[in-house]
XYZ file of C-alpha atoms in Angstrom:
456
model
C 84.353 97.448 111.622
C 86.403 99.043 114.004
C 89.955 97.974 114.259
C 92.958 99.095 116.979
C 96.474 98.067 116.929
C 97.859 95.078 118.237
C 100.282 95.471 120.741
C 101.737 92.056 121.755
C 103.357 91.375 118.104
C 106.500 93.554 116.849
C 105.512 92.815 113.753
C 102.970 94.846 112.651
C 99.207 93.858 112.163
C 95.881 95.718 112.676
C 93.731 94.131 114.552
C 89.599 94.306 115.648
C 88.885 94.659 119.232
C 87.858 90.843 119.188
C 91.400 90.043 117.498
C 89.546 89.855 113.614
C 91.717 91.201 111.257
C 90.953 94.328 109.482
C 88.170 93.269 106.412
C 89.166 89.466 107.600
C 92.638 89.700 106.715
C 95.442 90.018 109.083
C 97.690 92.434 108.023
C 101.876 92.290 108.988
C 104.071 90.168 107.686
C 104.135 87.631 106.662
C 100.478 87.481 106.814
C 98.872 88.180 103.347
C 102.807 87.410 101.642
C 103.112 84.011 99.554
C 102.752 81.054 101.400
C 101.272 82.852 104.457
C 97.295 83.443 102.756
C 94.045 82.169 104.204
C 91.624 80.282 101.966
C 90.003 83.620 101.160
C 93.226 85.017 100.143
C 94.362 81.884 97.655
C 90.862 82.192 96.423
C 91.122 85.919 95.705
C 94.784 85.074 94.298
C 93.753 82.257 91.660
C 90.309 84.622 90.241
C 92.965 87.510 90.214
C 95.316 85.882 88.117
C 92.673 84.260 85.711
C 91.617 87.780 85.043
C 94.299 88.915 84.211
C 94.723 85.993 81.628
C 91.880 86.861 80.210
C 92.208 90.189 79.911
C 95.860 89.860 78.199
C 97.872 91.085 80.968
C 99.244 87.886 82.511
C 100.847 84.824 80.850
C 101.095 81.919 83.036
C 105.316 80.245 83.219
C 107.108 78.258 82.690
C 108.041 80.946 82.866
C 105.310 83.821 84.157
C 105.184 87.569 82.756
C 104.506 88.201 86.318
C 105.968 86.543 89.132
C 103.510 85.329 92.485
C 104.545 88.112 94.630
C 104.455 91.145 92.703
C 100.866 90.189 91.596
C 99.818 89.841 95.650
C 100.861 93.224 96.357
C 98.635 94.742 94.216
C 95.658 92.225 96.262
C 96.993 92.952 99.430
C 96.774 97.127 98.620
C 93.500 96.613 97.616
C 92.447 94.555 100.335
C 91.952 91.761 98.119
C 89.329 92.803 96.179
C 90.139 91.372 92.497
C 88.325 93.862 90.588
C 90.180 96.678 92.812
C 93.397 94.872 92.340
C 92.574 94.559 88.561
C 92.049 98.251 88.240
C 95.525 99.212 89.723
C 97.626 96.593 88.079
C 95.862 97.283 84.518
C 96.796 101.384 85.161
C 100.137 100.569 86.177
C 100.922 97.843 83.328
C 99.512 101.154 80.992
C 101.991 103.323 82.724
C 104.754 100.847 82.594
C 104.449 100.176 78.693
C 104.139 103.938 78.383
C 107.585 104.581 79.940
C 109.125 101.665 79.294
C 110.244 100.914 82.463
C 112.261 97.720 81.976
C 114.622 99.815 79.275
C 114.714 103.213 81.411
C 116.334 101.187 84.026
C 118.563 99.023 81.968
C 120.004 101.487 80.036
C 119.803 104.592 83.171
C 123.385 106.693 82.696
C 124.774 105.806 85.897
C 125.880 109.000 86.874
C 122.433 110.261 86.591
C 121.215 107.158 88.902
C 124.059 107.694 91.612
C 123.064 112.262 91.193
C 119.314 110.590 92.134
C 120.188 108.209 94.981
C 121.545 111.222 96.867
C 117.560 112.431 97.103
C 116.019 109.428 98.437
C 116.116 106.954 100.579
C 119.632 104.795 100.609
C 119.876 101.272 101.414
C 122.413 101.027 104.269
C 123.470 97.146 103.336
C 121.580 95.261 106.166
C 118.198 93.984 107.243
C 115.761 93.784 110.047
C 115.034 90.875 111.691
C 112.870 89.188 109.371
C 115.291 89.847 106.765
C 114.297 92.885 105.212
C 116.447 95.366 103.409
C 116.932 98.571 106.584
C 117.074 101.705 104.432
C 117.994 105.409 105.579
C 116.861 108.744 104.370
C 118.089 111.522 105.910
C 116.133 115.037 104.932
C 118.202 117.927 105.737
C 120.160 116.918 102.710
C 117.490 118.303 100.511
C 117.522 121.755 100.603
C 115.647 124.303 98.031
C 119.499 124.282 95.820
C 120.086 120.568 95.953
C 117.094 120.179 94.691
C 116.587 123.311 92.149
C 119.555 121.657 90.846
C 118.762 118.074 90.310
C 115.608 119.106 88.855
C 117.257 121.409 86.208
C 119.635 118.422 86.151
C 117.261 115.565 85.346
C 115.386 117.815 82.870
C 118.346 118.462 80.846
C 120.541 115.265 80.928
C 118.203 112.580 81.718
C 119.744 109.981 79.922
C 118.075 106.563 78.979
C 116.920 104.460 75.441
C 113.705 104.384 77.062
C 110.698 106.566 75.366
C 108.397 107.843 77.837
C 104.499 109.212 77.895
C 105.694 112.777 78.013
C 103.942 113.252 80.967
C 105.899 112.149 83.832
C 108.301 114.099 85.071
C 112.334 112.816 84.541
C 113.223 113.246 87.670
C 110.356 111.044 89.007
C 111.226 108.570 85.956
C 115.178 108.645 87.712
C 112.976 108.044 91.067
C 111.718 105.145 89.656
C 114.468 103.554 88.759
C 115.512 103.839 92.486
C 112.135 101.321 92.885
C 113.315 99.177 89.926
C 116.238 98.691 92.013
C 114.325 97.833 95.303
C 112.379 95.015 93.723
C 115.270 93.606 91.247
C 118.150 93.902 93.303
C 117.726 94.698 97.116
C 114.879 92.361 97.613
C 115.823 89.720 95.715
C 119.647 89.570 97.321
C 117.438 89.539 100.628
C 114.862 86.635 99.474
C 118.061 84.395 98.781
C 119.891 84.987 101.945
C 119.989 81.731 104.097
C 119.965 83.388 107.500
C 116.313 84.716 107.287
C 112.983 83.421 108.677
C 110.167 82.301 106.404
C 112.038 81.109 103.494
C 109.240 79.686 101.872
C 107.824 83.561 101.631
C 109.622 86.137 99.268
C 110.671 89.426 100.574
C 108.906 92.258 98.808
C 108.851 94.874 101.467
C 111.751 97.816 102.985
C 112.245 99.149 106.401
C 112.798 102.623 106.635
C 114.411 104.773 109.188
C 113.602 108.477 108.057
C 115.575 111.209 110.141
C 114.062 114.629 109.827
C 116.494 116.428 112.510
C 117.921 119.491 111.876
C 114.715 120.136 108.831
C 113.521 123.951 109.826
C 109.556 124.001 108.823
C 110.625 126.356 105.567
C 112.622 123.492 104.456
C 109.904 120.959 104.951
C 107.257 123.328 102.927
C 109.862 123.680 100.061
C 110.208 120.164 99.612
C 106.182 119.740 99.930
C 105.863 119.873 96.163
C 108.889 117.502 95.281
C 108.215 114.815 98.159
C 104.184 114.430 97.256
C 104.586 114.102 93.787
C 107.143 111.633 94.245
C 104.926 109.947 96.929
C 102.028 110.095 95.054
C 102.953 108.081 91.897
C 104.803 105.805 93.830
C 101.597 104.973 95.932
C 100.059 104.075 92.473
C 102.519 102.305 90.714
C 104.775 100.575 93.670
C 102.394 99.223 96.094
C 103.073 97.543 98.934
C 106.809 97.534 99.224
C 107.520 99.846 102.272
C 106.517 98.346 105.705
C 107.802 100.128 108.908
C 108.721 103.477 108.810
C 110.815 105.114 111.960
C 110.606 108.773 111.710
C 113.453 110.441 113.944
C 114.235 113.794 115.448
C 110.605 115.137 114.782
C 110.854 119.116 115.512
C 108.280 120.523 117.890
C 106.330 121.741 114.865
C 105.820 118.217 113.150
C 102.854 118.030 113.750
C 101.405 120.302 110.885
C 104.249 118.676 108.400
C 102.323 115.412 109.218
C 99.438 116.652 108.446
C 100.387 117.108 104.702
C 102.662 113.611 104.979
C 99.960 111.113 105.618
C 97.698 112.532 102.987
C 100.467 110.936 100.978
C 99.661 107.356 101.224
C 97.381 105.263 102.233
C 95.970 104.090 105.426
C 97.441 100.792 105.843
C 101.151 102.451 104.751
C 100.224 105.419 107.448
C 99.407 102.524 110.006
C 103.364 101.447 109.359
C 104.856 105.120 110.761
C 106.758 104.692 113.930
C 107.049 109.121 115.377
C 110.076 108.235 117.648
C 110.933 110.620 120.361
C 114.800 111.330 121.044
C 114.823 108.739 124.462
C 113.028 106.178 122.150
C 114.846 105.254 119.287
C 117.990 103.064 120.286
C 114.830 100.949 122.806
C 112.431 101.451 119.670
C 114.817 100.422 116.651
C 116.111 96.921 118.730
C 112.691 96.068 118.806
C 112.983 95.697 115.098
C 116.467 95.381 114.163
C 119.072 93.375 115.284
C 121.834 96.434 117.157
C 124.953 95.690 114.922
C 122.291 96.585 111.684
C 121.520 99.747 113.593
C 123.412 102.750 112.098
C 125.215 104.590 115.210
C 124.077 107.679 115.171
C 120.806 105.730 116.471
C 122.224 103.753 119.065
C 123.144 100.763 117.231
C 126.887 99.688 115.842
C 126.544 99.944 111.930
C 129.279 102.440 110.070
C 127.409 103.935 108.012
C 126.613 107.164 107.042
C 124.006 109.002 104.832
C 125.433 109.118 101.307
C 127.714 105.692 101.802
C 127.774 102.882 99.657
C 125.486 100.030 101.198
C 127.951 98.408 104.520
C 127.028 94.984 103.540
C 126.237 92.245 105.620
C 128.183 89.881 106.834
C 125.662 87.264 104.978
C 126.219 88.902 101.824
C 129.809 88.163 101.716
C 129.285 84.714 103.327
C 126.472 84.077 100.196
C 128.122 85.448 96.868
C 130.878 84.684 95.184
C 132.282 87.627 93.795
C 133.236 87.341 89.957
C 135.155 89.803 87.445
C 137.571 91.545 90.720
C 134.847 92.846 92.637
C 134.770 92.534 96.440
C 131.699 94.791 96.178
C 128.828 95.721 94.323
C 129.241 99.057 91.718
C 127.860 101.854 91.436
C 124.609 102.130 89.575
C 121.895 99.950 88.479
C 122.172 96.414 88.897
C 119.391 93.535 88.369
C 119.417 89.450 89.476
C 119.030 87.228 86.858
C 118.721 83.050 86.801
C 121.908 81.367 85.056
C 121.352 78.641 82.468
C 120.700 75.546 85.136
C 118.233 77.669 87.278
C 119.998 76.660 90.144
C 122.393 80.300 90.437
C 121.433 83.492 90.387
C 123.717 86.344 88.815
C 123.964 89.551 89.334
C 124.648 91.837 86.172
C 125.730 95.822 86.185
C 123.218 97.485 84.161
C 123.228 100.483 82.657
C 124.868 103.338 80.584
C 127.983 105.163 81.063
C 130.398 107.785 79.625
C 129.915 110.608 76.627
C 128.622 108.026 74.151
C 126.213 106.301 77.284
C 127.666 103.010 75.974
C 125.896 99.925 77.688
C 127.202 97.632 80.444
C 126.223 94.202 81.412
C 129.021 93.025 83.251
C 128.472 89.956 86.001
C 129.269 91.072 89.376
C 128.698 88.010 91.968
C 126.677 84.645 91.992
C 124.381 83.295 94.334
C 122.556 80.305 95.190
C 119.202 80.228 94.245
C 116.879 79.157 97.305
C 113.812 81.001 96.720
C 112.147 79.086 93.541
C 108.716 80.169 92.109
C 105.538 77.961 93.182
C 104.216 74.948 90.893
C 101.181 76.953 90.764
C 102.737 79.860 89.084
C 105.096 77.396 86.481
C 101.787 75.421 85.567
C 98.751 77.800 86.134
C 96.662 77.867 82.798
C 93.346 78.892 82.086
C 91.358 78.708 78.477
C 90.823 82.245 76.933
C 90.042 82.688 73.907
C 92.061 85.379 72.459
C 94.373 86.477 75.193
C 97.371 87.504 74.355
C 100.198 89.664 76.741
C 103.070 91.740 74.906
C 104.558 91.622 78.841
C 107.901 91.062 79.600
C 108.792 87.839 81.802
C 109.128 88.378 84.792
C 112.270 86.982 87.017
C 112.847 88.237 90.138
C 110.568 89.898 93.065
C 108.358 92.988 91.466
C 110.616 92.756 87.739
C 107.317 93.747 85.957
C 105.776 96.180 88.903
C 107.944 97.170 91.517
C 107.736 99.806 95.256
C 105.951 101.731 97.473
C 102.346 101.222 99.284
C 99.923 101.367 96.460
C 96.475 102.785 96.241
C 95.570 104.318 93.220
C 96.274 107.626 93.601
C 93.370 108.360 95.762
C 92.030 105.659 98.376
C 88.489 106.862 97.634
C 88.660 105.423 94.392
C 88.402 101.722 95.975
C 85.298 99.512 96.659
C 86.251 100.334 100.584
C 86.118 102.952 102.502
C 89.466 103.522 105.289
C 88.797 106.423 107.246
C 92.697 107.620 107.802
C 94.912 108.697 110.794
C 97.838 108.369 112.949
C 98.287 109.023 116.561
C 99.872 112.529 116.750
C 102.998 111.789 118.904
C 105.200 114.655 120.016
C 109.139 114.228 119.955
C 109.106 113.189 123.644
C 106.824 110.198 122.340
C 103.646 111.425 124.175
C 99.844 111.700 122.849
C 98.141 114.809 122.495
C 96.267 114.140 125.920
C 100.139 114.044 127.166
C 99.672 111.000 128.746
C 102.807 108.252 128.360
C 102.218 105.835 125.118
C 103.555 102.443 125.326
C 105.743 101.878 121.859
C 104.425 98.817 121.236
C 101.525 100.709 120.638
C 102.607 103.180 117.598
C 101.123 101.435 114.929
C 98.368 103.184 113.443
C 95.755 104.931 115.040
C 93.624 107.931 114.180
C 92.912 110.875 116.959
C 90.051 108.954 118.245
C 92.439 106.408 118.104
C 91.167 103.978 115.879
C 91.026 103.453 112.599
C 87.931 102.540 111.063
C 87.182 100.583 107.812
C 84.154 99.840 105.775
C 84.095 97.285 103.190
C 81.771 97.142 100.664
């Protein structure tokens, strides 16, 4: 099947010629999110979770190890093909037990976690239009010393309870406590937000403005190394959690950094990269984002600035009610837990802190809860004889696998076949035959301008 992008939907979805979706699933959200399947889809959902069951990795509620939405982002990365999906969920439930996710995260020295957010993307406090969290990352804070440093950092004082495999790097383990935080506290605080579309549907996504202005090419090949290995086990472990991707103030040169880039991840996350040119991005960006959640420096009339605490939004201060003298939310780690009536979610400071890396778990705000888990996933049992799960429940979006778009770590592992690319776009937003492209238009395309898939 051949498939082009749609270009009468802001919200993203590949698309056949004949208006099929790609492998007969459209693909955008909230298409292929909870409460948004097809009857292939809930089919592929119900067999997934039954073999997990059986195989020991999923205990059905009340309450789940796993919640509904976490366990559909692993389908929808592996274009819901259960055995696929299986695969990638059983590595990364290996992986997870192996580092002890859960405890590196709760117990994190919060100095160490604040030293880390500096690398990586930074959520600025506000949403896009369908309510998910905007995030910026700006690059040319990452130069060869910042770096040298937080690696010789993170080797030497990475501080958590948590054991780990021995193999994974600590400064990727600090990286993933940056996703622990995406999927326990920014998307959850976004799911329960009243001023949002599709309530019914959980948000389990981030939108990501990336500015690469000011990055000289030596800079970009420097950071080659530290950006694909962080990329890379992401993509395996976090899937499906980044959706639209701006990239800003592309130098004339970007070309050959993309080539390396969207080797990276895979296809569907590469069909998600927006290559804005300067005259583009305050037109581009309103397309997607309401202007006040627009930081100014593109166009829009946020305060905020790389390195910032979050601004919040206005929604967040009309929804919580701030406990314990905060008008804000801390530094560090933080996680959203159900109070005692399951009708309030809290959230709780996490972490470690000072020269003894003493604990905290100190309530910050409350919050109504409005997003409630399915029947299906409070009642859904199946007979197996001998399963068993030493899992963790699960509470809020992604607790028990949380991140990034998710393919193994190499899309020709899968039962399908994607045959990759993006559009090459130059800075002034042109294709390589120079000829004007219509924005609505950057989605994802290959140089013949298509991307093709096979499914087996």
């Amino acid at each position: 099947m051949t498939a082009t992008s749609a270009t009468s939907d802001p919200a993203h979805k590949v698309v056949s010629p004949g208006g099929a979706s790609v492998g007969g699933h459209e693909i955008g959200y909230p298409h292929g999110h909870l409460g948004h399947l097809s009857a292939d889809e809930e089919d592929s959902f119900r067999n997934f979770k039954l073999l997990l069951q059986e195989k020991g990795l999923y205990k059905p509620g009340p309450p789940a190890s796993h919640d509904d939405q976490t366990l559909i982002r692993f389908l929808r990365a592996r274009r819901w093909v259960v055995p696929d999906a299986y695969k990638q969920f059983s590595d990364t439930e290996a992986w997870r037990k192996a580092n002890h996710l859960d405890v590196l995260y709760d117990t994190i020295d919060v100095d160490a976690y604040e030293e880390t957010r500096k690398l990586y993307p930074q959520w600025t406090g506000r949403r896009d239009k369908r309510g998910i969290p905007l995030y910026l990352f700006e690059i040319k804070h990452l130069d060869s010393k910042t770096v040298s440093n937080y690696e010789k950092s993170s080797a030497n004082t990475f501080t958590s309870h948590a054991e780990t495999d021995g193999t994974t790097p600590p400064k990727l383990l600090r990286l993933f406590a940056l996703y622990e935080n995406l999927t326990r506290f920014a998307q959850p605080l976004c799911t329960n937000l009243p001023d949002r579309p599709h309530h019914e549907t959980p948000i389990t996504l981030s939108t990501n403005i990336v500015d690469v202005s000011g990055v000289s090419l030596r800079q970009f090949w420097n950071l080659k190394g530290h950006m694909q290995a962080a990329s890379t086990l992401a993509t395996a472990h976090y899937p499906e959690t980044l959706d639209r991707i701006f990239i800003i103030g592309a130098p004339m040169f970007f070309s050959t950094v993309w080539g390396w880039i969207k080797r990276w991840f895979d296809p569907i996350t590469v069909s998600k990269i927006f290559i804005l040119g300067a005259h583009e991005v305050k037109s581009t960006l309103e397309g997607f984002v309401d202007p006040e959640n627009i930081p100014q420096q593109y166009g829009g009339g946020l305060d905020f600035k790389w390195g910032e605490p979050p601004n919040l939004d206005p929604a967040v201060h009309e929804t919580v009610k701030w406990e314990n003298g905060h008008t804000k939310f801390p530094k560090g780690p933080m996680v959203w837990r159900p109070t005692g009536d399951g009708e309030t979610l809290e959230c709780v400071a996490i972490g470690t802190s000072g020269p003894d890396h003493a604990p905290r778990s100190e309530r910050v705000c409350t919050m109504p809860r409005l997003f409630r888990p399915s029947t299906e996933e409070r009642s859904l049992s199946v007979e197996s004889k001998g399963s068993k799960t030493d899992t963790a429940p699960a509470v809020t979006t992604g607790v028990e696998t949380a991140d990034a778009p998710a393919v193994s770590t190499n899309s020709d592992d899968t039962s399908s076949t994607v045959v990759e690319g993006v559009q090459k776009l130059d800075i002034n937003g042109t294709s390589e035959n120079s000829e004007p492209v219509d924005l609505s238009e950057k989605k994802a395309q290959d140089d013949a301008q298509a991307v093709q898939t096979t499914v087996a």
